[in-house]
């Protein structure tokens, strides 16, 4: 789930947050290790699996991770090859909001350093209209309502979204969703919630260009839960040297000897005594047994794993039905940061309704003194599907042609291009979980343990689509196992 932040500066002070991380699973506080050498298998060495393993080891458990890929980190993946001047691209997770306590807690524990994404004014390109917007000026969008005409995006966020927080409750104090909320909102997509709150049709393309096309797909409850939880979000960070230093740092603590790469999980057997997992490695089947299991496989890939005996019916339905959204990335390294000449800045330097959707600028979180640019066309949902629907050879031209509409110099400026479509990644088959209308009941079921099988992963957290969700859920699953002692 990807929401705007910088435009909200100024309204944040209106909303306090109670950082009750303990409510959301921050490990055992009694001080006594509980594992006593008991064994745990962890499926998946993304951030959730690594976090679960790390926390369990701290409690004295013997942990083995099985990972299908040849690398750890899953959707936290930094690309360092193919770009001049040692610049890097984040193919998955980019941003760390300053309210993501679980992510920042590990950043701190591992001694990693952060760079802040700078603020700045974006370019807009909506309905073939190219413009920038200064506070206090009218937006050049016919049909806006009087309250929207001069409002900042922070103002409309406060009115349409934050103005409804009280009705929904807050997951950080356990009051989300308040009684009656699920019945009222479960069938609604987020964009219809905005309409219901009074947003005009003319405002919706502006909101979408800011937040991404998924706002037309995701259910109201799924979007709102993260809005409430992260309402105090102000600054946004990136890990100096690449976000993958986070999973790499945890993996180092866990010990690479305990992480078996290129082990594709094929079968899970479980009963009251323990668990057995069969994985494929080097063309052969290998079997592992343990006292407990933490399964962090995205449900898109868990669907292909044989489970004996099958989990409860509602769990199997959730594994089959949970929606994973697509996202496309087209990274372009540029000779210069040409957009800065126009005063364009910030992380999201272009917000558009074109096939390029949004352009994010990662130039300012690169090491060294290079003046080259590193930008990404970041597409979701229908825009991602349009981009990913092209052949590999066509994608660069498709992205550059879309960008050329609002940055005419892009083809002459291009030094290198790298593309990725997350729906094509066999180990995740999508970018992140969006609970669709009617799927809210799956949130509780997805994370519920089935006997000795515990579940973690962004799809089992209120922070679906965030590193924070992966880490929070990994800690929660570890705590569940500790609590069985
Ligand atoms: C495009 C994109 C942008 C994002 N932007 C941000 C952002 O700005 N900020 C942020 O905080 N988060 C962001 N996220 C989300 C964040 O990256 C994820 O929420 C988080 O990394 C998920 O971790 P996970 O452990 O739940 O899943 P994963 O990282 O997917 O880990 C699951 C692991 O299971 C393995 N696996 C799957 N099937 C099998 C199998 N059968 N056998 C063995 N192993 C298997 C996979 O290879 C993978 O390593 C973004 C994600 C994407 C894709």
XYZ file of C-alpha atoms and ligand atoms in Angstrom:
538
model
C 0.000 0.000 0.000
C 1.575 3.233 -1.048
C 0.327 6.488 0.290
C 1.475 10.057 0.102
C 3.291 11.757 2.890
C 5.131 14.941 2.101
C 2.068 16.848 1.017
C 0.593 16.274 4.453
C 3.144 18.326 6.325
C 1.420 20.921 8.403
C -1.640 18.885 9.247
C 0.247 16.230 11.172
C 0.477 18.230 14.343
C -3.293 18.058 14.629
C -3.190 14.328 15.255
C -1.410 12.688 18.114
C -0.381 9.038 18.047
C 0.151 6.674 20.871
C 3.108 4.486 19.916
C 1.821 1.324 21.535
C 4.197 -1.005 19.729
C 3.819 -3.580 22.477
C 0.212 -4.106 21.444
C 1.420 -5.112 18.021
C 4.022 -7.649 18.987
C 7.462 -6.503 20.035
C 8.867 -9.680 21.542
C 8.840 -11.296 24.933
C 9.501 -8.957 27.800
C 10.103 -11.427 30.641
C 13.816 -11.646 29.845
C 14.037 -15.466 30.148
C 14.777 -17.298 26.866
C 11.901 -19.702 26.195
C 13.154 -21.797 23.307
C 15.316 -24.248 25.209
C 16.661 -25.673 21.969
C 13.218 -26.344 20.429
C 13.301 -26.248 16.659
C 11.435 -23.993 14.245
C 11.334 -24.099 10.462
C 10.768 -20.750 8.792
C 9.543 -20.734 5.192
C 10.798 -17.728 3.239
C 13.825 -15.510 3.892
C 12.144 -12.181 3.160
C 11.952 -9.600 5.934
C 9.123 -11.388 7.784
C 10.875 -14.770 7.841
C 14.185 -13.214 8.825
C 12.536 -11.194 11.597
C 10.736 -14.245 12.976
C 13.976 -16.263 12.886
C 15.978 -13.498 14.543
C 13.461 -13.063 17.374
C 13.173 -16.825 17.911
C 16.928 -17.222 18.092
C 17.040 -14.512 20.736
C 14.681 -16.777 22.710
C 16.914 -19.831 22.356
C 15.122 -21.628 19.487
C 17.013 -23.516 16.796
C 15.895 -22.022 13.521
C 16.254 -23.165 9.911
C 15.003 -21.023 7.030
C 14.040 -22.469 3.651
C 14.154 -19.975 0.792
C 13.337 -20.718 -2.844
C 15.426 -17.941 -4.399
C 19.205 -17.812 -4.643
C 19.165 -14.682 -2.448
C 17.601 -13.474 0.770
C 15.455 -10.336 1.137
C 12.441 -11.166 -1.035
C 10.752 -7.923 -1.991
C 13.498 -5.782 -0.474
C 15.892 -5.885 -3.399
C 18.505 -3.284 -4.279
C 19.968 -3.323 -7.806
C 23.559 -2.094 -7.964
C 24.635 -3.364 -11.368
C 24.220 -1.615 -14.701
C 24.235 2.000 -13.533
C 27.052 4.535 -13.866
C 28.839 6.127 -10.883
C 27.851 3.313 -8.512
C 24.227 4.442 -8.357
C 21.552 2.021 -7.175
C 17.865 1.315 -7.784
C 15.310 -0.149 -5.380
C 13.256 -2.696 -7.280
C 10.970 -3.287 -4.297
C 10.681 -1.304 -1.064
C 11.827 2.332 -1.285
C 10.420 4.372 1.611
C 10.572 4.133 5.379
C 8.032 6.437 7.030
C 9.188 7.942 10.327
C 6.239 6.253 12.091
C 7.312 2.730 11.105
C 8.635 1.802 14.503
C 9.310 -1.863 13.743
C 11.385 -1.065 10.662
C 13.237 1.786 12.322
C 13.787 -0.352 15.422
C 15.774 -2.876 13.391
C 17.575 -0.117 11.473
C 18.736 1.140 14.849
C 19.561 -2.318 16.239
C 21.716 -3.076 13.187
C 23.457 0.298 13.275
C 22.305 1.259 9.765
C 22.215 4.882 8.644
C 19.313 6.709 7.032
C 18.977 9.406 4.404
C 15.843 11.533 4.309
C 14.025 12.049 1.027
C 13.932 15.810 0.479
C 10.666 17.705 0.135
C 9.840 19.752 -2.971
C 7.195 20.648 -5.521
C 6.119 18.038 -8.082
C 5.084 18.452 -11.665
C 1.500 17.463 -12.512
C 0.353 16.155 -15.868
C -3.383 15.494 -15.891
C -5.663 15.386 -18.918
C -2.771 16.633 -21.109
C -2.396 19.658 -18.860
C 1.201 20.191 -17.581
C 1.421 22.353 -14.461
C 2.959 22.977 -11.066
C 0.919 24.119 -8.132
C 1.839 26.686 -5.499
C 0.061 26.911 -2.173
C -2.756 29.473 -2.281
C -3.227 29.252 -6.056
C -6.264 27.695 -7.752
C -5.666 24.199 -9.156
C -6.157 24.357 -12.963
C -8.699 21.524 -12.849
C -12.228 22.366 -14.042
C -14.980 21.004 -11.809
C -13.240 21.211 -8.416
C -15.504 22.168 -5.533
C -14.866 25.492 -3.745
C -13.213 23.723 -0.761
C -10.843 21.877 -3.138
C -9.920 24.741 -5.446
C -7.042 26.159 -3.406
C -6.588 23.348 -0.902
C -3.251 21.603 -0.517
C -3.301 17.809 -0.725
C -2.733 17.901 3.030
C -5.879 19.995 3.466
C -8.049 17.574 1.514
C -6.460 14.626 3.339
C -7.423 16.258 6.638
C -10.982 16.879 5.484
C -11.851 13.718 3.575
C -9.709 11.128 5.364
C -8.479 12.244 8.773
C -11.882 13.773 9.452
C -13.281 10.230 9.536
C -10.654 8.632 11.823
C -12.837 8.901 14.902
C -15.564 6.828 13.273
C -13.178 3.967 12.394
C -11.071 3.647 15.564
C -7.309 3.088 15.732
C -5.426 -0.230 15.344
C -2.622 1.113 17.520
C -4.950 1.118 20.560
C -6.961 -1.914 19.441
C -10.124 0.068 18.653
C -10.129 -0.470 14.849
C -12.673 -1.287 13.493
C -15.286 0.165 15.811
C -18.640 -1.669 15.991
C -20.669 -1.438 12.786
C -17.717 -0.275 10.654
C -17.128 -3.581 8.872
C -20.825 -3.894 7.977
C -20.838 -0.317 6.703
C -17.629 -0.233 4.657
C -16.522 -3.762 3.750
C -18.081 -3.712 0.275
C -16.648 -0.352 -0.732
C -13.562 0.547 -2.793
C -11.453 3.359 -1.394
C -12.188 5.833 -4.184
C -15.927 5.530 -3.437
C -15.219 6.353 0.190
C -13.676 9.628 -0.990
C -16.743 10.316 -3.129
C -18.935 9.612 -0.111
C -16.869 12.059 1.935
C -17.639 14.752 -0.627
C -14.705 14.606 -3.051
C -15.577 15.870 -6.537
C -14.974 13.813 -9.683
C -12.421 16.452 -10.739
C -10.407 15.873 -7.546
C -10.116 12.089 -7.955
C -7.501 12.103 -10.788
C -5.360 14.443 -8.676
C -5.654 12.139 -5.660
C -4.908 9.085 -7.812
C -1.860 10.692 -9.407
C -0.570 11.329 -5.893
C -1.343 7.919 -4.407
C -1.287 5.420 -7.282
C -3.907 3.556 -9.289
C -4.548 0.974 -6.549
C -6.995 3.414 -4.926
C -9.534 2.178 -7.489
C -9.094 -1.432 -6.341
C -8.361 -1.659 -2.635
C -11.181 -1.883 -0.086
C -11.949 1.061 2.206
C -11.100 -0.822 5.414
C -7.680 -1.961 4.180
C -6.687 1.548 3.100
C -8.126 3.232 6.166
C -6.428 0.981 8.711
C -2.989 2.085 7.507
C -4.111 5.728 7.222
C -5.105 5.736 10.874
C -2.055 3.800 12.047
C 0.356 6.081 10.174
C -1.489 9.378 10.637
C 1.522 11.099 12.216
C 3.795 10.303 9.245
C 5.995 13.274 8.445
C 9.513 12.378 7.251
C 10.464 9.580 4.863
C 13.778 7.732 4.854
C 15.925 5.350 2.817
C 18.732 3.203 4.186
C 22.107 4.626 3.210
C 23.747 2.210 0.764
C 20.489 0.412 -0.102
C 17.396 -0.900 1.674
C 18.582 -4.488 1.250
C 21.163 -3.797 3.971
C 18.256 -4.366 6.357
C 17.475 -8.013 5.415
C 21.196 -8.636 4.877
C 21.953 -7.350 8.375
C 19.289 -9.553 9.968
C 20.461 -12.563 7.922
C 23.977 -12.010 9.228
C 22.662 -12.074 12.797
C 20.620 -15.216 12.071
C 23.659 -16.802 10.408
C 23.784 -17.716 6.722
C 24.427 -21.339 7.769
C 20.856 -21.435 9.050
C 19.405 -20.141 5.755
C 19.068 -22.708 2.996
C 18.760 -20.961 -0.376
C 17.342 -22.555 -3.546
C 15.005 -24.730 -1.466
C 11.541 -24.545 -2.998
C 8.853 -25.595 -0.509
C 6.535 -28.219 -2.026
C 4.699 -29.839 0.886
C 3.787 -29.059 4.514
C 2.715 -31.830 6.892
C 1.611 -30.929 10.405
C 0.060 -32.566 13.460
C -0.049 -32.063 17.203
C 3.547 -33.236 17.639
C 5.329 -31.180 15.005
C 5.798 -30.294 11.358
C 7.560 -31.745 8.328
C 8.340 -29.769 5.191
C 9.420 -31.213 1.869
C 11.457 -28.910 -0.356
C 12.964 -29.300 -3.807
C 16.691 -28.640 -4.006
C 18.970 -29.400 -6.938
C 16.267 -31.565 -8.503
C 15.876 -33.734 -5.396
C 13.333 -33.736 -2.566
C 14.673 -32.906 0.882
C 12.679 -33.291 4.081
C 12.917 -31.206 7.294
C 11.133 -31.692 10.602
C 10.723 -29.330 13.559
C 8.579 -28.527 16.577
C 6.982 -25.455 14.959
C 6.662 -23.770 11.598
C 6.489 -20.123 10.574
C 5.108 -19.838 7.064
C 5.801 -16.484 5.404
C 5.204 -17.586 1.821
C 2.985 -15.143 -0.051
C -0.398 -16.850 -0.491
C 0.080 -16.634 -4.268
C 2.856 -19.250 -3.969
C 1.465 -21.086 -0.926
C -1.462 -21.997 -3.223
C 0.879 -24.384 -5.036
C 2.132 -26.087 -1.859
C 0.456 -29.348 -0.771
C -0.795 -29.064 2.821
C -1.500 -32.242 4.793
C -3.957 -32.157 6.437
C -5.488 -29.081 4.835
C -5.968 -26.090 7.119
C -9.467 -24.995 8.195
C -11.829 -24.142 5.332
C -11.723 -20.387 5.885
C -7.896 -20.492 5.875
C -7.815 -22.436 2.592
C -10.308 -19.952 1.072
C -8.125 -17.061 2.209
C -4.990 -18.644 0.756
C -6.834 -19.094 -2.550
C -8.598 -15.733 -2.641
C -6.361 -13.040 -1.165
C -5.561 -10.426 -3.806
C -1.997 -9.504 -4.736
C -1.620 -6.304 -6.731
C 0.803 -5.797 -9.613
C 3.394 -3.008 -9.732
C 5.786 -2.134 -12.538
C 9.092 -0.347 -12.273
C 10.998 1.355 -15.077
C 14.220 2.827 -13.709
C 15.980 5.463 -15.807
C 19.415 6.763 -15.004
C 19.756 10.225 -16.529
C 22.775 12.321 -17.537
C 21.555 15.249 -15.430
C 18.786 16.064 -12.955
C 17.179 18.176 -15.655
C 13.835 18.574 -13.817
C 15.507 20.634 -11.078
C 15.979 23.525 -13.556
C 12.207 24.016 -13.399
C 12.151 23.926 -9.597
C 10.680 20.415 -9.548
C 11.721 18.413 -6.485
C 10.772 15.952 -3.776
C 10.464 12.171 -3.952
C 7.441 12.134 -6.256
C 8.641 14.551 -8.915
C 5.840 13.853 -11.415
C 2.252 12.858 -10.686
C 0.382 11.998 -13.856
C -2.531 10.149 -15.414
C -0.320 8.778 -18.213
C 0.878 5.185 -18.594
C 4.025 6.236 -16.692
C 1.794 7.051 -13.682
C 4.275 8.560 -11.182
C 7.950 9.442 -11.393
C 9.909 9.092 -8.173
C 13.381 10.563 -7.748
C 16.010 8.504 -5.933
C 18.911 10.746 -6.982
C 19.269 12.269 -3.518
C 19.718 8.986 -1.654
C 22.708 7.850 -3.737
C 26.219 7.664 -2.374
C 28.951 9.896 -3.777
C 28.911 13.199 -5.577
C 27.533 12.124 -8.946
C 25.205 14.655 -10.543
C 23.465 12.003 -12.626
C 19.791 11.352 -11.978
C 18.069 8.139 -10.904
C 14.321 8.189 -11.458
C 11.657 5.513 -11.706
C 8.332 5.309 -13.458
C 6.329 3.574 -10.773
C 3.090 2.050 -12.008
C 0.327 0.174 -10.231
C -2.717 -1.812 -11.191
C -4.059 -0.843 -14.660
C -0.934 1.183 -15.454
C 1.303 -1.678 -14.332
C -0.748 -4.118 -16.373
C -0.455 -1.907 -19.471
C 3.336 -1.633 -19.035
C 3.827 -5.281 -18.137
C 1.548 -6.304 -21.008
C 4.318 -5.172 -23.399
C 7.134 -7.518 -24.317
C 10.447 -7.046 -22.488
C 11.870 -5.348 -25.590
C 8.977 -2.908 -25.885
C 8.823 -1.763 -22.258
C 11.601 0.794 -22.389
C 10.141 2.550 -25.433
C 6.651 2.366 -23.889
C 7.789 3.981 -20.632
C 9.957 6.642 -22.311
C 7.185 7.589 -24.736
C 4.755 8.036 -21.829
C 7.301 10.118 -19.875
C 8.170 12.204 -22.953
C 4.705 13.776 -22.808
C 5.674 15.714 -19.688
C 9.502 15.448 -19.686
C 10.311 15.978 -23.425
C 14.067 15.634 -22.782
C 13.832 12.100 -21.330
C 15.059 10.146 -24.393
C 18.119 12.378 -24.852
C 18.798 12.268 -21.116
C 18.600 8.480 -20.715
C 21.825 6.685 -19.778
C 20.493 3.324 -18.589
C 17.122 1.591 -18.211
C 16.060 -1.272 -15.956
C 12.580 -2.755 -15.906
C 10.756 -5.065 -13.493
C 7.189 -6.348 -13.286
C 6.365 -7.872 -9.935
C 3.475 -10.007 -11.218
C 6.096 -11.898 -13.258
C 8.232 -12.684 -10.215
C 7.626 -16.409 -9.636
C 8.316 -16.142 -5.897
C 5.633 -13.569 -5.184
C 3.498 -13.141 -8.337
C 2.557 -9.587 -7.451
C 3.804 -6.621 -5.460
C 1.766 -6.574 -2.244
C -1.575 -7.563 -0.763
C -4.599 -5.368 -1.252
C -7.648 -6.574 0.678
C -10.435 -6.127 -1.877
C -13.978 -5.121 -0.979
C -15.575 -8.077 0.816
C -12.178 -9.493 1.891
C -11.811 -7.859 5.303
C -12.743 -11.105 7.080
C -9.575 -12.584 5.557
C -7.345 -10.240 7.584
C -7.966 -12.126 10.845
C -7.908 -15.535 9.170
C -4.671 -14.945 7.222
C -2.614 -14.456 10.377
C -4.326 -17.080 12.536
C -2.146 -20.062 13.477
C -3.208 -23.548 12.406
C -1.957 -25.808 15.172
C 1.839 -25.674 15.056
C 1.887 -23.682 11.831
C 2.193 -19.935 12.407
C 1.846 -17.273 9.729
C 3.785 -14.108 9.031
C 4.315 -11.895 5.984
C 3.039 -8.477 4.943
C -0.277 -10.137 4.053
C -0.861 -10.947 7.741
C -0.354 -7.428 9.057
C -2.352 -4.209 9.108
C 0.721 -2.780 7.340
C 0.178 -4.922 4.238
C 2.520 -3.692 1.518
C 5.153 -2.375 3.898
C 8.426 -3.613 5.402
C 6.855 -2.601 8.707
C 4.124 -5.201 8.116
C 6.663 -7.920 7.340
C 8.676 -7.193 10.487
C 5.675 -6.703 12.783
C 4.201 -10.015 11.614
C 7.522 -11.870 11.973
C 7.802 -10.654 15.553
C 4.169 -11.548 16.236
C 4.610 -15.105 14.906
C 7.734 -15.540 17.040
C 5.811 -14.328 20.063
C 3.001 -16.799 19.357
C 5.496 -19.657 19.460
C 7.126 -18.346 22.623
C 3.657 -18.126 24.180
C 3.076 -21.861 23.604
C 5.727 -22.710 26.207
C 7.191 -2.507 -5.921
C 7.188 -2.546 -4.429
C 7.278 -1.367 -3.712
C 7.294 -1.387 -2.321
N 7.497 -0.216 -1.648
C 7.668 -0.258 -0.299
C 8.099 0.900 0.394
O 8.341 1.953 -0.197
N 8.266 0.810 1.747
C 8.037 -0.346 2.430
O 8.219 -0.359 3.649
N 7.634 -1.455 1.783
C 7.446 -1.445 0.442
N 7.108 -2.569 -0.237
C 6.641 -3.752 0.523
C 7.733 -4.592 1.157
O 8.781 -4.787 0.259
C 7.088 -5.925 1.544
O 5.929 -5.697 2.328
C 8.000 -6.825 2.347
O 9.302 -6.844 1.830
C 7.406 -8.233 2.322
O 8.188 -9.110 3.074
P 7.666 -10.587 3.295
O 8.681 -11.285 4.076
O 6.272 -10.546 3.792
O 7.549 -11.210 1.816
P 8.716 -11.525 0.780
O 9.745 -10.485 0.817
O 8.023 -11.762 -0.521
O 9.341 -12.876 1.342
C 8.762 -14.135 1.104
C 9.877 -15.076 0.690
O 9.312 -16.366 0.418
C 10.016 -16.933 -0.685
N 9.168 -17.981 -1.286
C 8.003 -17.845 -1.956
N 7.520 -19.042 -2.310
C 8.403 -19.967 -1.876
C 8.461 -21.386 -1.912
N 7.505 -22.120 -2.484
N 9.524 -22.010 -1.339
C 10.511 -21.299 -0.726
N 10.509 -19.949 -0.669
C 9.458 -19.296 -1.225
C 10.259 -15.745 -1.590
O 11.319 -15.996 -2.485
C 10.579 -14.636 -0.588
O 11.954 -14.501 -0.373
C 7.137 -2.605 -1.628
C 7.039 -3.796 -2.346
C 7.074 -3.776 -3.728
C 7.029 -5.065 -4.482
